Amino acid sequence: MSPVPEPRDLGAFLKARRAQLTPYECGLPDSDTPRKVAGLRREEVALLAAISVDYYTRLEQGRVRASASVLATLSRALRLDEDQQKYLYDIAGRADARPRRRRPAQRPRPAMGRLLDQLTETPALVLGKRLDILAWNPVAAALFTDFSALAPGRRNYVHLIFTDSVVRAMHQEWPSDARDAVAALRMEAAAEPDDPKLARLVGELSVQDADFRTWWAEHRVAAAGYGIKRYRHRLVGDITLDCDTWACPDGSGQRLMVLTAEPGGPSHDALRILASWTAELPATVRRHDGRS
């Protein structure tokens, strides 16, 4: 016979989970009031879950049983992943009636792959949801980094800009480029508010980087469209490129990011040098293995 869940088990889990979060991760403004405990306050969790502070307090104290609808809002407020959500429902003694939507693995469309094969002197990436890097051509790897050497979960444009020392250092206008990347990720969060992998990405970057925490809390949004990128490459020097991003019309959320240079200029020559180094590589597109 399964043990009967105790209200205090739910309260202990809620306390532990809110202690693991920061206001920055949840999009809350910073407060000048000193915090007596780590993590979110009860008032902040109640605000995020759209319930009263008194009701939430009684939940933590084990004096009231949570309804299924309240558990659903708490799951979102506390950014619980699938396993944590199941545990929450189990200890609350409620059946989890949420529809289980399996998120299909992200794979670049075949047409995108063929297009990358044909762009031999132009760096190009296929970006998926959360700005994951799904595919790239050899020139893009020569420009940025060897994406194939990264763990699949680390092949993310925003993650690289903030955490990869080589990629970060090559951006001559890093604050502007990084802030634009955060704004684009905010757009992703609006489209997929319940994506647990996006929540984990935001949480990890919020812990690791103070600038990310600040810019994420600003709630600035912008689609990654076009602009000028100025890089300082470790081997070929300064490069100024036009960056254009096109959305795939099939609703997959995939985008093609292409970086081009004015013909005949020093940046174009630098790209040709990078392309010459990759000319002997197999003309195949390295693709994400689907574990993201």
mmCIF file of C-alpha atoms in Angstrom:
data_model
loop_
_atom_site.group_PDB
_atom_site.id
_atom_site.type_symbol
_atom_site.label_atom_id
_atom_site.label_comp_id
_atom_site.label_asym_id
_atom_site.label_seq_id
_atom_site.Cartn_x
_atom_site.Cartn_y
_atom_site.Cartn_z
ATOM 1 C CA MET A 1 0.000 0.000 0.000
ATOM 2 C CA SER A 2 1.326 3.425 -0.933
ATOM 3 C CA PRO A 3 1.919 5.786 1.986
ATOM 4 C CA VAL A 4 -0.592 8.575 2.449
ATOM 5 C CA PRO A 5 1.035 11.907 1.588
ATOM 6 C CA GLU A 6 1.501 14.275 4.504
ATOM 7 C CA PRO A 7 0.708 17.997 4.113
ATOM 8 C CA ARG A 8 4.052 18.795 5.700
ATOM 9 C CA ASP A 9 5.802 16.985 2.819
ATOM 10 C CA LEU A 10 4.298 19.464 0.374
ATOM 11 C CA GLY A 11 5.261 22.403 2.562
ATOM 12 C CA ALA A 12 8.839 21.192 2.882
ATOM 13 C CA PHE A 13 9.145 20.781 -0.886
ATOM 14 C CA LEU A 14 7.718 24.251 -1.587
ATOM 15 C CA LYS A 15 10.130 25.831 0.896
ATOM 16 C CA ALA A 16 13.099 23.970 -0.553
ATOM 17 C CA ARG A 17 12.201 24.842 -4.131
ATOM 18 C CA ARG A 18 11.674 28.553 -3.572
ATOM 19 C CA ALA A 19 15.026 28.667 -1.760
ATOM 20 C CA GLN A 20 16.667 27.464 -4.989
ATOM 21 C CA LEU A 21 15.299 30.294 -7.127
ATOM 22 C CA THR A 22 16.218 33.943 -7.429
ATOM 23 C CA PRO A 23 13.966 36.872 -8.338
ATOM 24 C CA TYR A 24 16.065 37.382 -11.481
ATOM 25 C CA GLU A 25 15.274 33.882 -12.758
ATOM 26 C CA CYS A 26 11.552 34.521 -12.362
ATOM 27 C CA GLY A 27 11.536 37.972 -13.951
ATOM 28 C CA LEU A 28 10.926 39.810 -10.683
ATOM 29 C CA PRO A 29 12.527 43.211 -10.007
ATOM 30 C CA ASP A 30 15.313 43.373 -7.469
ATOM 31 C CA SER A 31 14.483 44.732 -4.031
ATOM 32 C CA ASP A 32 16.585 46.920 -1.772
ATOM 33 C CA THR A 33 15.170 45.162 1.282
ATOM 34 C CA PRO A 34 17.728 42.737 2.770
ATOM 35 C CA ARG A 35 16.707 39.087 2.483
ATOM 36 C CA LYS A 36 16.586 37.041 5.679
ATOM 37 C CA VAL A 37 16.595 33.755 3.754
ATOM 38 C CA ALA A 38 17.928 32.609 0.399
ATOM 39 C CA GLY A 39 15.692 32.408 -2.627
ATOM 40 C CA LEU A 40 12.187 33.725 -3.164
ATOM 41 C CA ARG A 41 9.985 35.086 -0.410
ATOM 42 C CA ARG A 42 6.525 33.647 0.185
ATOM 43 C CA GLU A 43 5.043 36.881 -1.088
ATOM 44 C CA GLU A 44 6.936 36.536 -4.367
ATOM 45 C CA VAL A 45 5.799 32.951 -4.934
ATOM 46 C CA ALA A 46 2.210 33.970 -4.223
ATOM 47 C CA LEU A 47 2.521 36.826 -6.718
ATOM 48 C CA LEU A 48 3.906 34.552 -9.427
ATOM 49 C CA ALA A 49 1.209 31.940 -8.796
ATOM 50 C CA ALA A 50 -1.600 34.528 -8.603
ATOM 51 C CA ILE A 51 -2.796 33.318 -5.192
ATOM 52 C CA SER A 52 -3.032 35.114 -1.870
ATOM 53 C CA VAL A 53 -0.062 35.226 0.485
ATOM 54 C CA ASP A 54 -2.246 33.847 3.281
ATOM 55 C CA TYR A 55 -3.295 30.844 1.197
ATOM 56 C CA TYR A 56 0.272 30.114 0.133
ATOM 57 C CA THR A 57 1.460 30.420 3.745
ATOM 58 C CA ARG A 58 -1.139 27.879 4.847
ATOM 59 C CA LEU A 59 0.027 25.548 2.078
ATOM 60 C CA GLU A 60 3.595 25.657 3.361
ATOM 61 C CA GLN A 61 2.374 25.132 6.923
ATOM 62 C CA GLY A 62 0.315 22.093 5.920
ATOM 63 C CA ARG A 63 -2.970 23.636 7.031
ATOM 64 C CA VAL A 64 -4.766 23.415 3.671
ATOM 65 C CA ARG A 65 -4.820 20.963 0.777
ATOM 66 C CA ALA A 66 -3.851 22.320 -2.632
ATOM 67 C CA SER A 67 -6.242 21.949 -5.547
ATOM 68 C CA ALA A 68 -5.054 20.641 -8.911
ATOM 69 C CA SER A 69 -5.368 24.114 -10.446
ATOM 70 C CA VAL A 70 -3.222 25.650 -7.700
ATOM 71 C CA LEU A 71 -0.595 22.948 -8.195
ATOM 72 C CA ALA A 72 -0.510 23.811 -11.895
ATOM 73 C CA THR A 73 0.140 27.502 -11.186
ATOM 74 C CA LEU A 74 2.747 26.663 -8.547
ATOM 75 C CA SER A 75 4.527 24.417 -11.057
ATOM 76 C CA ARG A 76 4.871 27.340 -13.432
ATOM 77 C CA ALA A 77 5.778 29.838 -10.713
ATOM 78 C CA LEU A 78 8.497 27.599 -9.269
ATOM 79 C CA ARG A 79 9.749 26.550 -12.720
ATOM 80 C CA LEU A 80 9.461 22.833 -12.019
ATOM 81 C CA ASP A 81 10.651 20.332 -14.595
ATOM 82 C CA GLU A 82 8.644 17.223 -15.489
ATOM 83 C CA ASP A 83 10.037 15.078 -12.665
ATOM 84 C CA GLN A 84 9.526 17.802 -10.087
ATOM 85 C CA GLN A 85 5.963 18.367 -11.251
ATOM 86 C CA LYS A 86 5.157 14.673 -10.903
ATOM 87 C CA TYR A 87 6.632 14.687 -7.405
ATOM 88 C CA LEU A 88 4.619 17.783 -6.495
ATOM 89 C CA TYR A 89 1.339 16.133 -7.502
ATOM 90 C CA ASP A 90 2.291 12.906 -5.738
ATOM 91 C CA ILE A 91 3.056 14.488 -2.373
ATOM 92 C CA ALA A 92 -0.050 16.659 -2.653
ATOM 93 C CA GLY A 93 -2.191 13.564 -3.162
ATOM 94 C CA ARG A 94 -3.616 14.834 -6.446
ATOM 95 C CA ALA A 95 -3.864 13.162 -9.799
ATOM 96 C CA ASP A 96 -1.872 15.003 -12.420
ATOM 97 C CA ALA A 97 -4.481 15.814 -15.032
ATOM 98 C CA ARG A 98 -2.162 17.921 -17.157
ATOM 99 C CA PRO A 99 -1.977 16.791 -20.777
ATOM 100 C CA ARG A 100 1.448 15.348 -21.460
ATOM 101 C CA ARG A 101 2.728 17.058 -24.569
ATOM 102 C CA ARG A 102 5.767 15.291 -25.872
ATOM 103 C CA ARG A 103 8.207 17.785 -27.292
ATOM 104 C CA PRO A 104 9.644 16.374 -30.505
ATOM 105 C CA ALA A 105 13.395 16.455 -30.956
ATOM 106 C CA GLN A 106 14.604 19.436 -32.913
ATOM 107 C CA ARG A 107 16.076 18.497 -36.261
ATOM 108 C CA PRO A 108 17.063 20.850 -39.083
ATOM 109 C CA ARG A 109 14.852 20.640 -42.146
ATOM 110 C CA PRO A 110 16.518 18.826 -45.087
ATOM 111 C CA ALA A 111 16.234 21.958 -47.222
ATOM 112 C CA MET A 112 18.172 23.892 -44.586
ATOM 113 C CA GLY A 113 20.895 21.256 -44.680
ATOM 114 C CA ARG A 114 21.204 21.440 -48.438
ATOM 115 C CA LEU A 115 21.413 25.204 -48.283
ATOM 116 C CA LEU A 116 24.213 25.060 -45.723
ATOM 117 C CA ASP A 117 26.109 22.650 -48.001
ATOM 118 C CA GLN A 118 26.009 25.237 -50.785
ATOM 119 C CA LEU A 119 27.205 28.186 -48.674
ATOM 120 C CA THR A 120 30.895 27.370 -48.886
ATOM 121 C CA GLU A 121 32.346 30.833 -48.152
ATOM 122 C CA THR A 122 29.564 32.209 -45.966
ATOM 123 C CA PRO A 123 29.157 31.347 -42.263
ATOM 124 C CA ALA A 124 25.635 30.071 -41.632
ATOM 125 C CA LEU A 125 23.770 28.476 -38.719
ATOM 126 C CA VAL A 126 20.351 26.905 -38.288
ATOM 127 C CA LEU A 127 18.846 28.117 -35.013
ATOM 128 C CA GLY A 128 15.970 26.292 -33.378
ATOM 129 C CA LYS A 129 13.854 26.910 -30.311
ATOM 130 C CA ARG A 130 15.655 28.545 -27.391
ATOM 131 C CA LEU A 131 18.217 29.627 -30.035
ATOM 132 C CA ASP A 132 19.701 26.137 -29.994
ATOM 133 C CA ILE A 133 22.272 25.624 -32.743
ATOM 134 C CA LEU A 134 20.879 22.729 -34.783
ATOM 135 C CA ALA A 135 23.248 22.784 -37.755
ATOM 136 C CA TRP A 136 26.130 24.776 -39.160
ATOM 137 C CA ASN A 137 28.512 24.817 -42.078
ATOM 138 C CA PRO A 138 32.305 24.478 -41.762
ATOM 139 C CA VAL A 139 32.919 28.220 -42.206
ATOM 140 C CA ALA A 140 30.648 28.985 -39.235
ATOM 141 C CA ALA A 141 32.651 26.539 -37.124
ATOM 142 C CA ALA A 142 35.883 28.203 -38.246
ATOM 143 C CA LEU A 143 34.485 31.611 -37.362
ATOM 144 C CA PHE A 144 32.953 30.818 -33.964
ATOM 145 C CA THR A 145 34.010 27.474 -32.481
ATOM 146 C CA ASP A 146 34.007 23.756 -33.232
ATOM 147 C CA PHE A 147 30.361 23.088 -32.415
ATOM 148 C CA SER A 148 30.833 19.338 -32.881
ATOM 149 C CA ALA A 149 33.209 19.325 -29.890
ATOM 150 C CA LEU A 150 30.488 20.738 -27.616
ATOM 151 C CA ALA A 151 28.010 18.633 -25.693
ATOM 152 C CA PRO A 152 24.623 18.795 -27.454
ATOM 153 C CA GLY A 153 23.074 20.645 -24.526
ATOM 154 C CA ARG A 154 25.724 23.379 -24.833
ATOM 155 C CA ARG A 155 25.063 24.117 -28.494
ATOM 156 C CA ASN A 156 23.021 27.206 -27.767
ATOM 157 C CA TYR A 157 23.710 30.670 -29.171
ATOM 158 C CA VAL A 158 22.904 32.578 -25.975
ATOM 159 C CA HIS A 159 24.758 30.127 -23.757
ATOM 160 C CA LEU A 160 27.904 30.456 -25.866
ATOM 161 C CA ILE A 161 27.841 34.258 -25.883
ATOM 162 C CA PHE A 162 27.747 34.353 -22.084
ATOM 163 C CA THR A 163 29.806 31.330 -21.031
ATOM 164 C CA ASP A 164 32.295 30.464 -23.790
ATOM 165 C CA SER A 165 35.413 32.589 -23.308
ATOM 166 C CA VAL A 166 36.449 32.419 -26.979
ATOM 167 C CA VAL A 167 33.019 33.275 -28.389
ATOM 168 C CA ARG A 168 32.512 36.015 -25.826
ATOM 169 C CA ALA A 169 35.903 37.620 -26.474
ATOM 170 C CA MET A 170 35.442 37.710 -30.251
ATOM 171 C CA HIS A 171 32.422 40.050 -30.002
ATOM 172 C CA GLN A 172 33.873 43.553 -30.181
ATOM 173 C CA GLU A 173 30.502 44.975 -29.132
ATOM 174 C CA TRP A 174 29.715 42.244 -26.631
ATOM 175 C CA PRO A 175 27.308 44.161 -24.346
ATOM 176 C CA SER A 176 25.101 45.147 -27.271
ATOM 177 C CA ASP A 177 25.235 41.723 -28.940
ATOM 178 C CA ALA A 178 24.637 39.863 -25.687
ATOM 179 C CA ARG A 179 21.732 42.090 -24.703
ATOM 180 C CA ASP A 180 20.144 41.534 -28.122
ATOM 181 C CA ALA A 181 20.513 37.792 -27.598
ATOM 182 C CA VAL A 182 18.716 38.033 -24.245
ATOM 183 C CA ALA A 183 15.904 40.008 -25.873
ATOM 184 C CA ALA A 184 15.554 37.319 -28.543
ATOM 185 C CA LEU A 185 15.445 34.642 -25.842
ATOM 186 C CA ARG A 186 12.672 36.606 -24.148
ATOM 187 C CA MET A 187 10.672 36.257 -27.340
ATOM 188 C CA GLU A 188 11.214 32.500 -27.119
ATOM 189 C CA ALA A 189 9.959 32.491 -23.541
ATOM 190 C CA ALA A 190 6.759 34.226 -24.606
ATOM 191 C CA ALA A 191 6.139 31.598 -27.298
ATOM 192 C CA GLU A 192 7.016 28.626 -25.060
ATOM 193 C CA PRO A 193 6.286 29.706 -21.454
ATOM 194 C CA ASP A 194 6.172 26.121 -20.148
ATOM 195 C CA ASP A 195 9.366 24.874 -21.801
ATOM 196 C CA PRO A 196 11.385 23.290 -18.951
ATOM 197 C CA LYS A 197 14.635 23.370 -20.937
ATOM 198 C CA LEU A 198 14.282 27.085 -21.537
ATOM 199 C CA ALA A 199 13.602 27.587 -17.825
ATOM 200 C CA ARG A 200 16.757 25.644 -16.958
ATOM 201 C CA LEU A 201 18.789 27.675 -19.469
ATOM 202 C CA VAL A 202 17.562 30.964 -17.991
ATOM 203 C CA GLY A 203 18.177 29.720 -14.460
ATOM 204 C CA GLU A 204 21.710 28.579 -15.228
ATOM 205 C CA LEU A 205 22.686 31.818 -16.961
ATOM 206 C CA SER A 206 21.077 33.887 -14.209
ATOM 207 C CA VAL A 207 23.270 32.180 -11.633
ATOM 208 C CA GLN A 208 26.454 32.428 -13.712
ATOM 209 C CA ASP A 209 26.254 35.950 -15.105
ATOM 210 C CA ALA A 210 25.155 39.202 -13.448
ATOM 211 C CA ASP A 211 24.625 40.951 -16.789
ATOM 212 C CA PHE A 212 22.251 38.222 -17.926
ATOM 213 C CA ARG A 213 20.281 38.552 -14.671
ATOM 214 C CA THR A 214 19.974 42.305 -15.151
ATOM 215 C CA TRP A 215 18.988 42.178 -18.824
ATOM 216 C CA TRP A 216 16.550 39.303 -18.323
ATOM 217 C CA ALA A 217 14.781 41.268 -15.609
ATOM 218 C CA GLU A 218 14.337 44.207 -18.013
ATOM 219 C CA HIS A 219 11.821 42.174 -20.066
ATOM 220 C CA ARG A 220 13.158 43.704 -23.283
ATOM 221 C CA VAL A 221 12.055 41.735 -26.339
ATOM 222 C CA ALA A 222 13.305 41.757 -29.913
ATOM 223 C CA ALA A 223 13.276 39.322 -32.790
ATOM 224 C CA ALA A 224 16.662 38.350 -34.182
ATOM 225 C CA GLY A 225 16.343 39.986 -37.609
ATOM 226 C CA TYR A 226 19.375 41.726 -39.024
ATOM 227 C CA GLY A 227 22.289 43.883 -37.990
ATOM 228 C CA ILE A 228 26.034 44.367 -38.162
ATOM 229 C CA LYS A 229 28.396 42.179 -36.156
ATOM 230 C CA ARG A 230 31.972 43.195 -35.452
ATOM 231 C CA TYR A 231 34.239 40.337 -34.504
ATOM 232 C CA ARG A 232 37.887 40.045 -33.537
ATOM 233 C CA HIS A 233 38.881 36.601 -34.704
ATOM 234 C CA ARG A 234 41.812 34.944 -32.980
ATOM 235 C CA LEU A 235 43.471 34.038 -36.328
ATOM 236 C CA VAL A 236 42.330 36.415 -39.075
ATOM 237 C CA GLY A 237 41.810 39.599 -37.047
ATOM 238 C CA ASP A 238 38.944 42.082 -37.219
ATOM 239 C CA ILE A 239 35.896 41.174 -39.314
ATOM 240 C CA THR A 240 32.744 43.226 -39.905
ATOM 241 C CA LEU A 241 29.799 41.183 -41.159
ATOM 242 C CA ASP A 242 26.166 41.720 -42.006
ATOM 243 C CA CYS A 243 24.055 39.325 -39.953
ATOM 244 C CA ASP A 244 20.673 38.380 -41.417
ATOM 245 C CA THR A 245 18.206 35.883 -39.977
ATOM 246 C CA TRP A 246 15.283 34.379 -41.874
ATOM 247 C CA ALA A 247 12.453 32.469 -40.255
ATOM 248 C CA CYS A 248 11.415 29.140 -41.747
ATOM 249 C CA PRO A 249 7.856 29.419 -43.117
ATOM 250 C CA ASP A 250 6.755 25.972 -41.866
ATOM 251 C CA GLY A 251 6.065 27.085 -38.279
ATOM 252 C CA SER A 252 8.910 24.986 -36.843
ATOM 253 C CA GLY A 253 10.538 28.029 -35.257
ATOM 254 C CA GLN A 254 13.781 27.338 -37.105
ATOM 255 C CA ARG A 255 15.787 30.251 -38.471
ATOM 256 C CA LEU A 256 18.677 30.535 -40.855
ATOM 257 C CA MET A 257 21.391 32.929 -39.662
ATOM 258 C CA VAL A 258 23.798 34.048 -42.399
ATOM 259 C CA LEU A 259 26.863 36.296 -42.041
ATOM 260 C CA THR A 260 28.111 38.039 -45.173
ATOM 261 C CA ALA A 261 30.789 40.596 -46.049
ATOM 262 C CA GLU A 262 31.082 43.278 -48.709
ATOM 263 C CA PRO A 263 32.918 41.738 -51.688
ATOM 264 C CA GLY A 264 36.472 42.927 -52.172
ATOM 265 C CA GLY A 265 36.904 44.223 -48.621
ATOM 266 C CA PRO A 266 39.191 42.942 -45.849
ATOM 267 C CA SER A 267 36.332 41.130 -44.096
ATOM 268 C CA HIS A 268 35.474 39.277 -47.309
ATOM 269 C CA ASP A 269 39.114 38.302 -47.680
ATOM 270 C CA ALA A 270 39.132 37.047 -44.083
ATOM 271 C CA LEU A 271 36.108 34.850 -44.781
ATOM 272 C CA ARG A 272 37.793 33.421 -47.857
ATOM 273 C CA ILE A 273 40.820 32.532 -45.734
ATOM 274 C CA LEU A 274 38.588 30.751 -43.215
ATOM 275 C CA ALA A 275 36.796 28.970 -46.049
ATOM 276 C CA SER A 276 40.104 27.792 -47.548
ATOM 277 C CA TRP A 277 41.006 26.112 -44.256
ATOM 278 C CA THR A 278 37.770 24.123 -44.348
ATOM 279 C CA ALA A 279 37.764 23.287 -48.067
ATOM 280 C CA GLU A 280 39.076 19.754 -47.552
ATOM 281 C CA LEU A 281 36.415 18.854 -44.966
ATOM 282 C CA PRO A 282 33.572 16.544 -46.086
ATOM 283 C CA ALA A 283 30.739 18.539 -47.612
ATOM 284 C CA THR A 284 28.253 17.337 -45.022
ATOM 285 C CA VAL A 285 26.370 19.273 -42.401
ATOM 286 C CA ARG A 286 26.968 18.275 -38.823
ATOM 287 C CA ARG A 287 23.536 18.056 -37.206
ATOM 288 C CA HIS A 288 22.254 18.012 -33.699
ATOM 289 C CA ASP A 289 21.768 14.473 -32.420
ATOM 290 C CA GLY A 290 18.218 15.167 -31.190
ATOM 291 C CA ARG A 291 18.856 14.992 -27.460
ATOM 292 C CA SER A 292 18.043 18.647 -26.858
#
